[in-house]
mmCIF file of C-alpha atoms and ligand atoms in Angstrom:
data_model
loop_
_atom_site.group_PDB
_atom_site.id
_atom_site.type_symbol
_atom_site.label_atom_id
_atom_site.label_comp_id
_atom_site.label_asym_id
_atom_site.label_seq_id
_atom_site.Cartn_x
_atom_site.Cartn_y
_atom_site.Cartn_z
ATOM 1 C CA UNK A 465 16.676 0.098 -28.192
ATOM 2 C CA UNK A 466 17.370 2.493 -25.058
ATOM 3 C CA UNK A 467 20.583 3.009 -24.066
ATOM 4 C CA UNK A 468 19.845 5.249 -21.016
ATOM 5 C CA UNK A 469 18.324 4.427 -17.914
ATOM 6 C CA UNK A 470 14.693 5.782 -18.063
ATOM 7 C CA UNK A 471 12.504 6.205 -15.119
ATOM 8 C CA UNK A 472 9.109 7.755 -15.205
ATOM 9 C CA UNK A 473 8.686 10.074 -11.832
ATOM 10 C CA UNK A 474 4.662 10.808 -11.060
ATOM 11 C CA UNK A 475 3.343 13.247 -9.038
ATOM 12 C CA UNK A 476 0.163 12.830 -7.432
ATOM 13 C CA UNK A 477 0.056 15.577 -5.130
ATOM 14 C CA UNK A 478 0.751 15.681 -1.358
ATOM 15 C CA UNK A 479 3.511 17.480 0.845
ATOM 16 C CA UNK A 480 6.623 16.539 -1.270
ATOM 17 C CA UNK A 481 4.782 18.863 -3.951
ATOM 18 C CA UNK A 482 3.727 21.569 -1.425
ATOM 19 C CA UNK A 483 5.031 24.897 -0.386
ATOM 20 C CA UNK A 484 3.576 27.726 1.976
ATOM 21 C CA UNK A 485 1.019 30.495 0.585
ATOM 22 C CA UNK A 486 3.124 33.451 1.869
ATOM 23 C CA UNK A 487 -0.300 34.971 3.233
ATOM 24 C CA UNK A 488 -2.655 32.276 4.734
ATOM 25 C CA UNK A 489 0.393 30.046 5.493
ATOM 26 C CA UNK A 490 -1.403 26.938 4.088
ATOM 27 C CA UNK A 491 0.177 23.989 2.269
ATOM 28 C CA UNK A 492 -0.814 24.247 -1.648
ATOM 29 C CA UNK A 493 0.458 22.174 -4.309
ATOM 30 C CA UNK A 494 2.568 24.103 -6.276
ATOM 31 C CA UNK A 495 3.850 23.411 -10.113
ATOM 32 C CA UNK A 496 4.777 19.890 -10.740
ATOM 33 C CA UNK A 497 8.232 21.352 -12.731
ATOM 34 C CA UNK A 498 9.226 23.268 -9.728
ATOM 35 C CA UNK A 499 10.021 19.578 -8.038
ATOM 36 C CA UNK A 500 12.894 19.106 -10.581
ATOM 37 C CA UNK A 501 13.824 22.721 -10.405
ATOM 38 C CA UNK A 502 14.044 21.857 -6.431
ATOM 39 C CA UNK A 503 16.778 18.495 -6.923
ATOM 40 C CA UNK A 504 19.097 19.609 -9.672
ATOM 41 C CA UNK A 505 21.251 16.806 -7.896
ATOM 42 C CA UNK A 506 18.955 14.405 -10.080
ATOM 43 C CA UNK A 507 20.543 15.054 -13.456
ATOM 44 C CA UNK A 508 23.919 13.850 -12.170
ATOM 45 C CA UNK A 509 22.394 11.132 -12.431
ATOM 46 C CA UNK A 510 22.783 10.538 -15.994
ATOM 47 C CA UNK A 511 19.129 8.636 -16.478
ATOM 48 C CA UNK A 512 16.471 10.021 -18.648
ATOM 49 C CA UNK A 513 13.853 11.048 -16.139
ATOM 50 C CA UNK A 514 10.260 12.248 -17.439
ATOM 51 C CA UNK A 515 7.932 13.251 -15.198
ATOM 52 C CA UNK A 516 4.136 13.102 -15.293
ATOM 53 C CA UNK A 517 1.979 14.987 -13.233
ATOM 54 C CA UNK A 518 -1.860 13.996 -11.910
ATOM 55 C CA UNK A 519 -3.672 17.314 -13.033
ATOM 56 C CA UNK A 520 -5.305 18.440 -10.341
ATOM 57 C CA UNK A 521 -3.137 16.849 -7.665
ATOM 58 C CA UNK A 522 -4.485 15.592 -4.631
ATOM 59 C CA UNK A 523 -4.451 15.521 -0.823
ATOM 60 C CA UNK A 524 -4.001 11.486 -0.493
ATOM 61 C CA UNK A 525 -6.865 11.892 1.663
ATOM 62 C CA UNK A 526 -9.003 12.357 -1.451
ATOM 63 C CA UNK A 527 -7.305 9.166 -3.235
ATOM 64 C CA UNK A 528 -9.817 6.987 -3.739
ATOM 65 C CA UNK A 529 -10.565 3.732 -6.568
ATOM 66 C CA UNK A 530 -10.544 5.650 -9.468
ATOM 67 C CA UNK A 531 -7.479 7.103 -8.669
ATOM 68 C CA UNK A 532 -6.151 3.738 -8.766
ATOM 69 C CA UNK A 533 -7.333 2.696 -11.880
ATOM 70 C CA UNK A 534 -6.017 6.098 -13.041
ATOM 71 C CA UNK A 535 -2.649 5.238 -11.935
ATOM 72 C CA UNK A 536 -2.677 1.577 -12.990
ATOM 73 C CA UNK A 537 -3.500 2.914 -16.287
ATOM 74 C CA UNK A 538 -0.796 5.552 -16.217
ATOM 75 C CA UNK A 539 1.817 2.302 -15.550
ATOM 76 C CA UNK A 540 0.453 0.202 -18.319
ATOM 77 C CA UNK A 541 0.755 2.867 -20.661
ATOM 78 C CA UNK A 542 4.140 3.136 -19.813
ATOM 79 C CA UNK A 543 5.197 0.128 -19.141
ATOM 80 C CA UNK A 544 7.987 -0.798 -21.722
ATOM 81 C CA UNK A 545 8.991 2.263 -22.336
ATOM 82 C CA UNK A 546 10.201 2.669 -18.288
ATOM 83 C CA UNK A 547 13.090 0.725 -16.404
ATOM 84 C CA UNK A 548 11.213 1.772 -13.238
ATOM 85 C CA UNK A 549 8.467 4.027 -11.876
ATOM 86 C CA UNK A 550 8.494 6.512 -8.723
ATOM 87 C CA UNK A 551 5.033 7.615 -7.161
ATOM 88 C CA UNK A 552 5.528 10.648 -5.432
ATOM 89 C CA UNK A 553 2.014 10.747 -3.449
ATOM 90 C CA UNK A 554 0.808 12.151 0.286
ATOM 91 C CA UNK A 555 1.520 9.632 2.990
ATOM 92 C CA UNK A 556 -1.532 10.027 4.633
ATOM 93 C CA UNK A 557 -2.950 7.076 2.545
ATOM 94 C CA UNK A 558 0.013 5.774 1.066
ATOM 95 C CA UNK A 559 0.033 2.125 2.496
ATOM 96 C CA UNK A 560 -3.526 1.741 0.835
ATOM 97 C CA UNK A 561 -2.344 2.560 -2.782
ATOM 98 C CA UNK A 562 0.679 0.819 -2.512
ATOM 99 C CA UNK A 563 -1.293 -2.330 -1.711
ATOM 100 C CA UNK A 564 -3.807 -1.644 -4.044
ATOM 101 C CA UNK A 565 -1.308 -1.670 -6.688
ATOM 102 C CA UNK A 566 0.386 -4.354 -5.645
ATOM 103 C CA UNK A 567 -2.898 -6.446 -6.686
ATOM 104 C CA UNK A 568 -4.183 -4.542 -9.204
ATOM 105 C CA UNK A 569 -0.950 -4.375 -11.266
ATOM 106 C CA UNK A 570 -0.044 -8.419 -11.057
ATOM 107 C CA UNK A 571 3.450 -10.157 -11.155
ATOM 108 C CA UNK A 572 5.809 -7.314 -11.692
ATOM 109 C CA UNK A 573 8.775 -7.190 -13.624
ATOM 110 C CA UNK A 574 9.655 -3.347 -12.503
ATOM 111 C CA UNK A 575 10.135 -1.150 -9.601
ATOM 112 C CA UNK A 576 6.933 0.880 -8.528
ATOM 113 C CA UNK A 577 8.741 2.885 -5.923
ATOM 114 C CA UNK A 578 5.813 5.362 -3.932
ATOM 115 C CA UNK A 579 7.842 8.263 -1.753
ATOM 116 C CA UNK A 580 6.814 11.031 -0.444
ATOM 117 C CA UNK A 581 7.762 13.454 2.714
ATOM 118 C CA UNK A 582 6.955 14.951 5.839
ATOM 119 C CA UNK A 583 8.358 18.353 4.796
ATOM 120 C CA UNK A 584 7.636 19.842 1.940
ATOM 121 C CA UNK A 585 10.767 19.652 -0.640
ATOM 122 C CA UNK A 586 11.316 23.747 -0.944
ATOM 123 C CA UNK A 587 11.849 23.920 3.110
ATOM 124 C CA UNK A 588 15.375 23.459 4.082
ATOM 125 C CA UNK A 589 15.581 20.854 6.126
ATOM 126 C CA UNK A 590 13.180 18.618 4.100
ATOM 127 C CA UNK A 591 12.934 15.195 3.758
ATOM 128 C CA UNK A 592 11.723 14.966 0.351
ATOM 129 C CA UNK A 593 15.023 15.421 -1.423
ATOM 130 C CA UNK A 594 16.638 12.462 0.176
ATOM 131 C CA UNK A 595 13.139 10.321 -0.305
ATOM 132 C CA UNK A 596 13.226 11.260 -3.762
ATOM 133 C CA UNK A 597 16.766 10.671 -4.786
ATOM 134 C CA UNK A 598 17.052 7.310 -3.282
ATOM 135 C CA UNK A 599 13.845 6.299 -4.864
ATOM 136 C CA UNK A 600 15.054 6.740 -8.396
ATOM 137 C CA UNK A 601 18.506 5.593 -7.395
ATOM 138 C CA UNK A 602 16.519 2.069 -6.276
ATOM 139 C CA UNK A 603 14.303 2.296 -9.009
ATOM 140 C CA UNK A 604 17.391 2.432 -11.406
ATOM 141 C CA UNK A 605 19.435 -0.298 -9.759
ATOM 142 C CA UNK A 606 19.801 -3.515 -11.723
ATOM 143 C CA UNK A 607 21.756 -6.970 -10.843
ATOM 144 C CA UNK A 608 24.699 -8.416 -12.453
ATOM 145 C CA UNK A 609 22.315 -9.971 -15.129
ATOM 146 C CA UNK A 610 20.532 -6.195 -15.955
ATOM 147 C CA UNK A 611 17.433 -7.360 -13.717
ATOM 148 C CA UNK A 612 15.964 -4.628 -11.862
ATOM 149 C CA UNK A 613 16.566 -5.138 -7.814
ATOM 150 C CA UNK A 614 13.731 -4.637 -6.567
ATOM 151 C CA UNK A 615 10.808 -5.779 -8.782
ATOM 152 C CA UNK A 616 7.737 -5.067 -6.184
ATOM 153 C CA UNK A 617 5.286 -2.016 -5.301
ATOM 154 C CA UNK A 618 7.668 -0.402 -2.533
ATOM 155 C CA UNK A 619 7.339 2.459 0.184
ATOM 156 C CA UNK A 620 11.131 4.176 0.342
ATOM 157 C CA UNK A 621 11.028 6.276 3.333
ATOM 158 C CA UNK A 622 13.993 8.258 5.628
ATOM 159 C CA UNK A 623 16.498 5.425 4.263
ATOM 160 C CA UNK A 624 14.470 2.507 4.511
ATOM 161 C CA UNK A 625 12.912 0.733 1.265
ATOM 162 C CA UNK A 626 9.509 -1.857 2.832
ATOM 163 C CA UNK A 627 7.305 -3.756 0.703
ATOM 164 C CA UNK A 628 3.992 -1.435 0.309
ATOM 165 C CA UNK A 629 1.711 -3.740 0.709
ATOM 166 C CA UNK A 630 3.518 -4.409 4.754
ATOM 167 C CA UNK A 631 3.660 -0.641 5.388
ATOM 168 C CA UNK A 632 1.031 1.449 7.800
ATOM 169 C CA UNK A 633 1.768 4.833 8.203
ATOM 170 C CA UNK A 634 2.994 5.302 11.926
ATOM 171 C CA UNK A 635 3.447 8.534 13.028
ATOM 172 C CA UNK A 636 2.296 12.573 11.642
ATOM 173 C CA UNK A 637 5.146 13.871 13.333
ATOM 174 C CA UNK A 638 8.714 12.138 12.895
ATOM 175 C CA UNK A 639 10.760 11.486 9.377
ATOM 176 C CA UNK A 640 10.777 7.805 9.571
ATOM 177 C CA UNK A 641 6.873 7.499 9.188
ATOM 178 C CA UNK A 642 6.045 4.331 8.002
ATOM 179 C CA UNK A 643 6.554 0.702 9.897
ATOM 180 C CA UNK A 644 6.715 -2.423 8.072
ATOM 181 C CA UNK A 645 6.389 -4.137 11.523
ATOM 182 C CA UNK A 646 5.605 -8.354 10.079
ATOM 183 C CA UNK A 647 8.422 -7.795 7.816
ATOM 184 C CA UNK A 648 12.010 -7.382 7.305
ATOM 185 C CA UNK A 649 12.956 -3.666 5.107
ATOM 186 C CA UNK A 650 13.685 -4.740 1.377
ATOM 187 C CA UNK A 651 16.932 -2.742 1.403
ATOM 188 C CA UNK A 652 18.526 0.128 3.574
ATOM 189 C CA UNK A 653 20.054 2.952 2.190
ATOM 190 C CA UNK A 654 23.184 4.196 4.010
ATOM 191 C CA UNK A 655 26.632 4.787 1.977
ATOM 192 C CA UNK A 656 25.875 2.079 -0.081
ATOM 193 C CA UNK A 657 21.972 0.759 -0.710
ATOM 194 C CA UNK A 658 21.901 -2.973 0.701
ATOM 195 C CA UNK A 659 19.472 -5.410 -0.810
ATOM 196 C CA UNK A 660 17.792 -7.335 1.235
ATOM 197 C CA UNK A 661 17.531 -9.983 -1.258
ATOM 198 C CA UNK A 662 16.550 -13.009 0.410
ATOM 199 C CA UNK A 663 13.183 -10.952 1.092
ATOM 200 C CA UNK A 664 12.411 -9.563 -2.187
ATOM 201 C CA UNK A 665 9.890 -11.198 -5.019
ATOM 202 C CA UNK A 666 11.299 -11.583 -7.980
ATOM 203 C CA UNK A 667 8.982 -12.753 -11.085
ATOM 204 C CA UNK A 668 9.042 -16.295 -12.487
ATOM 205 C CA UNK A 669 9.430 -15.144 -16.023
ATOM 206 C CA UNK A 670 11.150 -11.548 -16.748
ATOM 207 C CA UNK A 671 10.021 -11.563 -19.525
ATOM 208 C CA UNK A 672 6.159 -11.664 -18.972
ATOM 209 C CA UNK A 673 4.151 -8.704 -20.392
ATOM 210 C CA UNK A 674 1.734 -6.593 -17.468
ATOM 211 C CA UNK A 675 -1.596 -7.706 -16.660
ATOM 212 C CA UNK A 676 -3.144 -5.421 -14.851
ATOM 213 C CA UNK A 677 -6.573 -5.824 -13.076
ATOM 214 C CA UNK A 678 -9.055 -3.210 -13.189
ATOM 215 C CA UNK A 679 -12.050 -4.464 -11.465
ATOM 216 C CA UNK A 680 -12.469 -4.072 -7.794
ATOM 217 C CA UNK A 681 -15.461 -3.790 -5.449
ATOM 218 C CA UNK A 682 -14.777 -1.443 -2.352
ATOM 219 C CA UNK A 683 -18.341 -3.175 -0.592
ATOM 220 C CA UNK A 684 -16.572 -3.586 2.230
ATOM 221 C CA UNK A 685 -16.690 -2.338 5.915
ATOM 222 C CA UNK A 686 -14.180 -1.698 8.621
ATOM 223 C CA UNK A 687 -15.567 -2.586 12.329
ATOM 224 C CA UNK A 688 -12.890 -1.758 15.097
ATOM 225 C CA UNK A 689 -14.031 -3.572 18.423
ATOM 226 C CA UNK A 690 -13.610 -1.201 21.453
ATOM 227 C CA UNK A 691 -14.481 -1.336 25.078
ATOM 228 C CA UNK A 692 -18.110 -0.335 25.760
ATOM 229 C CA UNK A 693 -18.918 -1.032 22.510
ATOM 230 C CA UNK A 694 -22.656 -1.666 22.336
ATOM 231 C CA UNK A 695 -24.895 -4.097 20.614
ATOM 232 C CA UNK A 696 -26.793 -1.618 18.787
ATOM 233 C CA UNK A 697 -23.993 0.206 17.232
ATOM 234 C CA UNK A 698 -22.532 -3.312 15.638
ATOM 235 C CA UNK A 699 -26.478 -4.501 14.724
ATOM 236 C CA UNK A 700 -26.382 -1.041 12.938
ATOM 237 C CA UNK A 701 -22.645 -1.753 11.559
ATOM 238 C CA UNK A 702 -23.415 -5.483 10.127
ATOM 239 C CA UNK A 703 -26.475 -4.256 8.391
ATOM 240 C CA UNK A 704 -25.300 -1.730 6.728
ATOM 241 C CA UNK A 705 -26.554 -2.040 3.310
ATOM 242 C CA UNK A 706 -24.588 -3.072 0.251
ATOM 243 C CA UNK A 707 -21.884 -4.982 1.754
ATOM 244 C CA UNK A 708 -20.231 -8.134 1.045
ATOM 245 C CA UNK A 709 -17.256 -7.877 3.634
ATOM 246 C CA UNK A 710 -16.318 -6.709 6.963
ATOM 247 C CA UNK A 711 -12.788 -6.490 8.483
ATOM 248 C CA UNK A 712 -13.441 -6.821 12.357
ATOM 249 C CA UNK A 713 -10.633 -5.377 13.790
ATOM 250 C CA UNK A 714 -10.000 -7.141 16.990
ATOM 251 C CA UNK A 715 -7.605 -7.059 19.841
ATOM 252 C CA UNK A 716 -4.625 -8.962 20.176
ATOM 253 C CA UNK A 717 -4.043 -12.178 18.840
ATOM 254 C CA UNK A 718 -7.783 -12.007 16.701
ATOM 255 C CA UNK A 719 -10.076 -11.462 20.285
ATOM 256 C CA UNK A 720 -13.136 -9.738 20.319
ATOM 257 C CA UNK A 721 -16.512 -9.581 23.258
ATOM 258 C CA UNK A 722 -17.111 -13.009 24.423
ATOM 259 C CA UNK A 723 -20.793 -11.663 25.108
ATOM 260 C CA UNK A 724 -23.505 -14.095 23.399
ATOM 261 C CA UNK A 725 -25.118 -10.742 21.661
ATOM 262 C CA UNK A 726 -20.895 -10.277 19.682
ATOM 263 C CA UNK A 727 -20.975 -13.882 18.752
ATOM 264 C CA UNK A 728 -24.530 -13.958 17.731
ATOM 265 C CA UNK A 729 -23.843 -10.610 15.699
ATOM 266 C CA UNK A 730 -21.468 -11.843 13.691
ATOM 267 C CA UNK A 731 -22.603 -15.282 13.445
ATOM 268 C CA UNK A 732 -25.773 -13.783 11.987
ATOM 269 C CA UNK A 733 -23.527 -11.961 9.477
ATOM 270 C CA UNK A 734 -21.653 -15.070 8.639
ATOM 271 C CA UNK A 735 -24.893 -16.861 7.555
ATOM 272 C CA UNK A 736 -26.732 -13.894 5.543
ATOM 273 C CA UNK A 737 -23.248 -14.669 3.168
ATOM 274 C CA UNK A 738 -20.928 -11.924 4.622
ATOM 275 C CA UNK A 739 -17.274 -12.683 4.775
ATOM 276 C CA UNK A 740 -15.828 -11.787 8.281
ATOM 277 C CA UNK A 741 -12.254 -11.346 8.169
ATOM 278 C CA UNK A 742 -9.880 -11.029 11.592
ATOM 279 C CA UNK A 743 -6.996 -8.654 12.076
ATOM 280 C CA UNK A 744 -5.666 -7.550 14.655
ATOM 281 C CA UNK A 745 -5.640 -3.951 16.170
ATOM 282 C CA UNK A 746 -1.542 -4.197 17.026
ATOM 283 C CA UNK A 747 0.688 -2.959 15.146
ATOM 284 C CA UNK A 748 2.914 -6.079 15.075
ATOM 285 C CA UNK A 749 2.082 -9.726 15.113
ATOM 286 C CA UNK A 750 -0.363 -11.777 13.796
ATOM 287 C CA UNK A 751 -4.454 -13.029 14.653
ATOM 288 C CA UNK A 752 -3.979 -16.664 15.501
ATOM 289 C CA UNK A 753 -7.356 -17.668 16.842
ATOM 290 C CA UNK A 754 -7.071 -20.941 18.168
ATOM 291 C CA UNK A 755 -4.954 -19.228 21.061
ATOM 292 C CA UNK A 756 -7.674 -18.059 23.216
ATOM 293 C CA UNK A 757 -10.973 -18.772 23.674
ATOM 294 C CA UNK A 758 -12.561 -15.291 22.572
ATOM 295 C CA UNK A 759 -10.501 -16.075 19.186
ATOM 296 C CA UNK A 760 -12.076 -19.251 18.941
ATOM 297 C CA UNK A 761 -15.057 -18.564 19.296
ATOM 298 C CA UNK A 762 -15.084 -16.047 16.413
ATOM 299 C CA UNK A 763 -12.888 -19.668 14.199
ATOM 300 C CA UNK A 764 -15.949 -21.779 14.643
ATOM 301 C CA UNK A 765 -18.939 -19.156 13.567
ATOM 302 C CA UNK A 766 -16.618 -18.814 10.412
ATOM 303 C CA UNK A 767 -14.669 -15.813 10.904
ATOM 304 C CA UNK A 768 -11.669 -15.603 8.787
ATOM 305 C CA UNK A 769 -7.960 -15.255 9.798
ATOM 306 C CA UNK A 770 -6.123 -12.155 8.552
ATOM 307 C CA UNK A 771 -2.289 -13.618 9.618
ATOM 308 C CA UNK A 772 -0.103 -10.700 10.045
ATOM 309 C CA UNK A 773 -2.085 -8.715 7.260
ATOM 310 C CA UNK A 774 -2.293 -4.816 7.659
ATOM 311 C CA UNK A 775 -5.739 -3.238 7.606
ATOM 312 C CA UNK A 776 -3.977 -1.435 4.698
ATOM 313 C CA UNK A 777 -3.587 -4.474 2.421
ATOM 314 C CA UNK A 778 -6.698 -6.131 3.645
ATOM 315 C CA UNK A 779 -9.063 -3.793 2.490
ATOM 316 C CA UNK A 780 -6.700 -3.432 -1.077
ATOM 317 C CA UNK A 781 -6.838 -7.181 -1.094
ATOM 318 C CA UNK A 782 -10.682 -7.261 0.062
ATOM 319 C CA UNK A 783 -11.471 -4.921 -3.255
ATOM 320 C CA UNK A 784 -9.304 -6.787 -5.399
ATOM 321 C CA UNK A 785 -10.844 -10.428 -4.590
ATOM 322 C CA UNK A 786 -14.360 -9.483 -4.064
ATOM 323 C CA UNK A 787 -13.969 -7.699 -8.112
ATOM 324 C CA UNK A 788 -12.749 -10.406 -9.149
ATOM 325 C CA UNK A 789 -14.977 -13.479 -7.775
ATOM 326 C CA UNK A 790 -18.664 -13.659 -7.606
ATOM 327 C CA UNK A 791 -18.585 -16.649 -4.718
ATOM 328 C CA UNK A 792 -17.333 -16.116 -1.201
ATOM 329 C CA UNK A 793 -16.097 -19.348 -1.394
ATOM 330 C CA UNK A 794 -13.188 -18.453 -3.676
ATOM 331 C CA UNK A 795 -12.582 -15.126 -1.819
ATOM 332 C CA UNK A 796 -12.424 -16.921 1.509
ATOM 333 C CA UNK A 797 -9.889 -18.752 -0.185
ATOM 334 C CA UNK A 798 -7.697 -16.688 -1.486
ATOM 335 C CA UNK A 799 -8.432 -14.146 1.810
ATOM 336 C CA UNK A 800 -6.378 -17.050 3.400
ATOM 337 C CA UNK A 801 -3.411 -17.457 0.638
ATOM 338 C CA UNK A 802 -0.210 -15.159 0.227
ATOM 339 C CA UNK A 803 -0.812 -13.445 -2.838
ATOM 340 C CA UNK A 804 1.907 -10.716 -3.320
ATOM 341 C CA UNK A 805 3.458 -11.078 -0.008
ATOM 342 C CA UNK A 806 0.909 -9.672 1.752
ATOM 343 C CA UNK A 807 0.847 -12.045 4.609
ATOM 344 C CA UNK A 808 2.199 -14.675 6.038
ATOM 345 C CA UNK A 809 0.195 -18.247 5.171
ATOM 346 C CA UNK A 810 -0.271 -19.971 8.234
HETATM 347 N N1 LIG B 490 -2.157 15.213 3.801
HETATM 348 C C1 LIG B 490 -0.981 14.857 3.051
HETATM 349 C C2 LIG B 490 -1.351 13.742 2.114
HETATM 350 O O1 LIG B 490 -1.370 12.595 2.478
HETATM 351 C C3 LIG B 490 0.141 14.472 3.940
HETATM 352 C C4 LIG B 490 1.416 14.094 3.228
HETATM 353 O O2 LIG B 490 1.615 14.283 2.056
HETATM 354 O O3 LIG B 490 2.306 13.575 3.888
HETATM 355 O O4 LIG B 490 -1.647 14.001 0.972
#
């Protein structure tokens, strides 16, 4: 039996981890130990805190499906021996592996909290030390009935905790840099942390053992429509070899070219058995496309709807479904259906 509040703290690399080469001036990571050397504060905690870190550590530019299954793996392993995990991991790519784990790792009954910063945690005014100190504060926190509070792969960022799988990074420059603009923050942290508990996921059965999945299938394609954009380039795009999905990024509410040589494109696409799915280029609302004509068009050739999806969780949740179901027909499906509050079912 464990008496203490454990908490498993991984480093993946990225600028939380980083400090400047006193000659070039360059970011490198530095030694994973130095982090807790950095935020003594975390032992007033009073929880047993073990860290693990990804050896090398990389730029979450790099990150990439293995690294998933590496870090799936890493959370199974650990699983009951953990009241809650933080990722500490670049934020370059951080919405995708937060979504991707929100699929790959199944009905939770733990906090996966993934923080990071957008100043390295030896500078002084940093904002890693905050990031990381609420994150194992939230990953700690249990209910009245010892539940964990927040039992869902989160992005805690400059005081606000979203669901990861909502989250696109936002901007390079400022501390709050991630939006979770379709829905509400799962808690704020301010003097106290508030829960926004009306919005969280909680599990049907606590007591349900992990079930991760392993097997994904990244054949999938990104296709952002743009002004200008020419028939030959999307030809080229939709016949790319070896894939089984495209996300057509589209303007607006789901609208895309209303030129015969767009619909016939993707029509053509639709029959040779590749799933087309919608979202929309904005960061905030949703592809409804029975709205406008140029959306409708795109409905009756068999495009999919993304909702209010992120690009983020739609490839995550592309890779996911297309590992683990041979026919487009159950893909399309699902593609439609909230699976971890990734979107919302229309
Ligand atoms: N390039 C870095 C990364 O994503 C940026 C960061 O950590 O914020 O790994």
């Amino acid at each position: 039996m464990r008496d203490k509040t454990s908490i498993l703290l991984v480093y993946t690399g990225g600028t939380i981890g980083m400090k400047q080469d006193p000659v070039s001036f360059d970011l490198r990571p530095f030694d994973f130990s130095q982090i807790l050397d950095e935020v003594p504060e975390l032992k007033k905690f009073g929880y047993r805190i073990d860290t693990y870190s990804f050896d090398p550590v990389i730029d979450s530019s790099d990150v990439d499906i293995e690294f998933w299954k590496r870090l799936t793996h890493l959370i199974e392993e650990h699983y009951d021996n953990y009241d809650g995990f933080v990722i500490l991991h670049g934020t370059d790519t951080m919405s995708f592996s937060a979504s991707a784990l929100s699929f790959m790792l199944g009905d939770i009954t733990k906090p996966v909290i993934f923080t990071g910063s957008q100043l390295p945690i030896g500078m002084l005014r940093t904002d890693g030390k905050e990031n990381l100190i609420s994150s194992i504060e939230i990953a700690a926190s249990k209910d009245e009935a010892g539940h964990p509070m927040v039992p869902e792969v989160c992005i805690y960022f400059e005081s606000q905790l979203y669901r990861g799988n909502r989250t696109t990074k936002y901007t390079a420059e400022n501390f709050r840099a991630f939006r979770s603009a379709n829905y509400p923050v799962l808690a704020e942290a301010g003097i106290h942390i508030k829960f926004n508990t009306s919005f969280i996921r909680y599990p049907e059965d606590w007591n349900q053992p992990l079930k991760p999945v392993y097997r994904l299938d990244p054949s999938v394609l990104i296709i952002k429509v743009f002004p200008g954009m020419r028939q030959q380039m999307l030809e080229a795009l939709v016949n790319t070899p070896g894939i089984r999905a495209i996300i057509l990024e589209t303007y607006g509410s789901g609208n895309a070219p209303s030129g015969k040589w767009f619909t016939d494109c993707i029509r053509e696409a639709v029959e040779k058995g590749l799933i087309v799915l919608n979202i929309t280029q904005c960061q905030a609302g949703r592809v409804d496309m029975d709205t406008y004509s140029t959306g409708k068009s795109l409905k009756n050739i068999g495009v999919i709807g993304g909702s209010d999806c992120t690009t983020e969780a739609a490839v995550a949740k592309l890779f996911f479904l297309l590992g683990q179901y041979p026919d487009n027909k159950d893909v399309t499906y699902f593609l439609k259906k909230n699976i971890k509050g990734e979107l919302t079912e229309m």
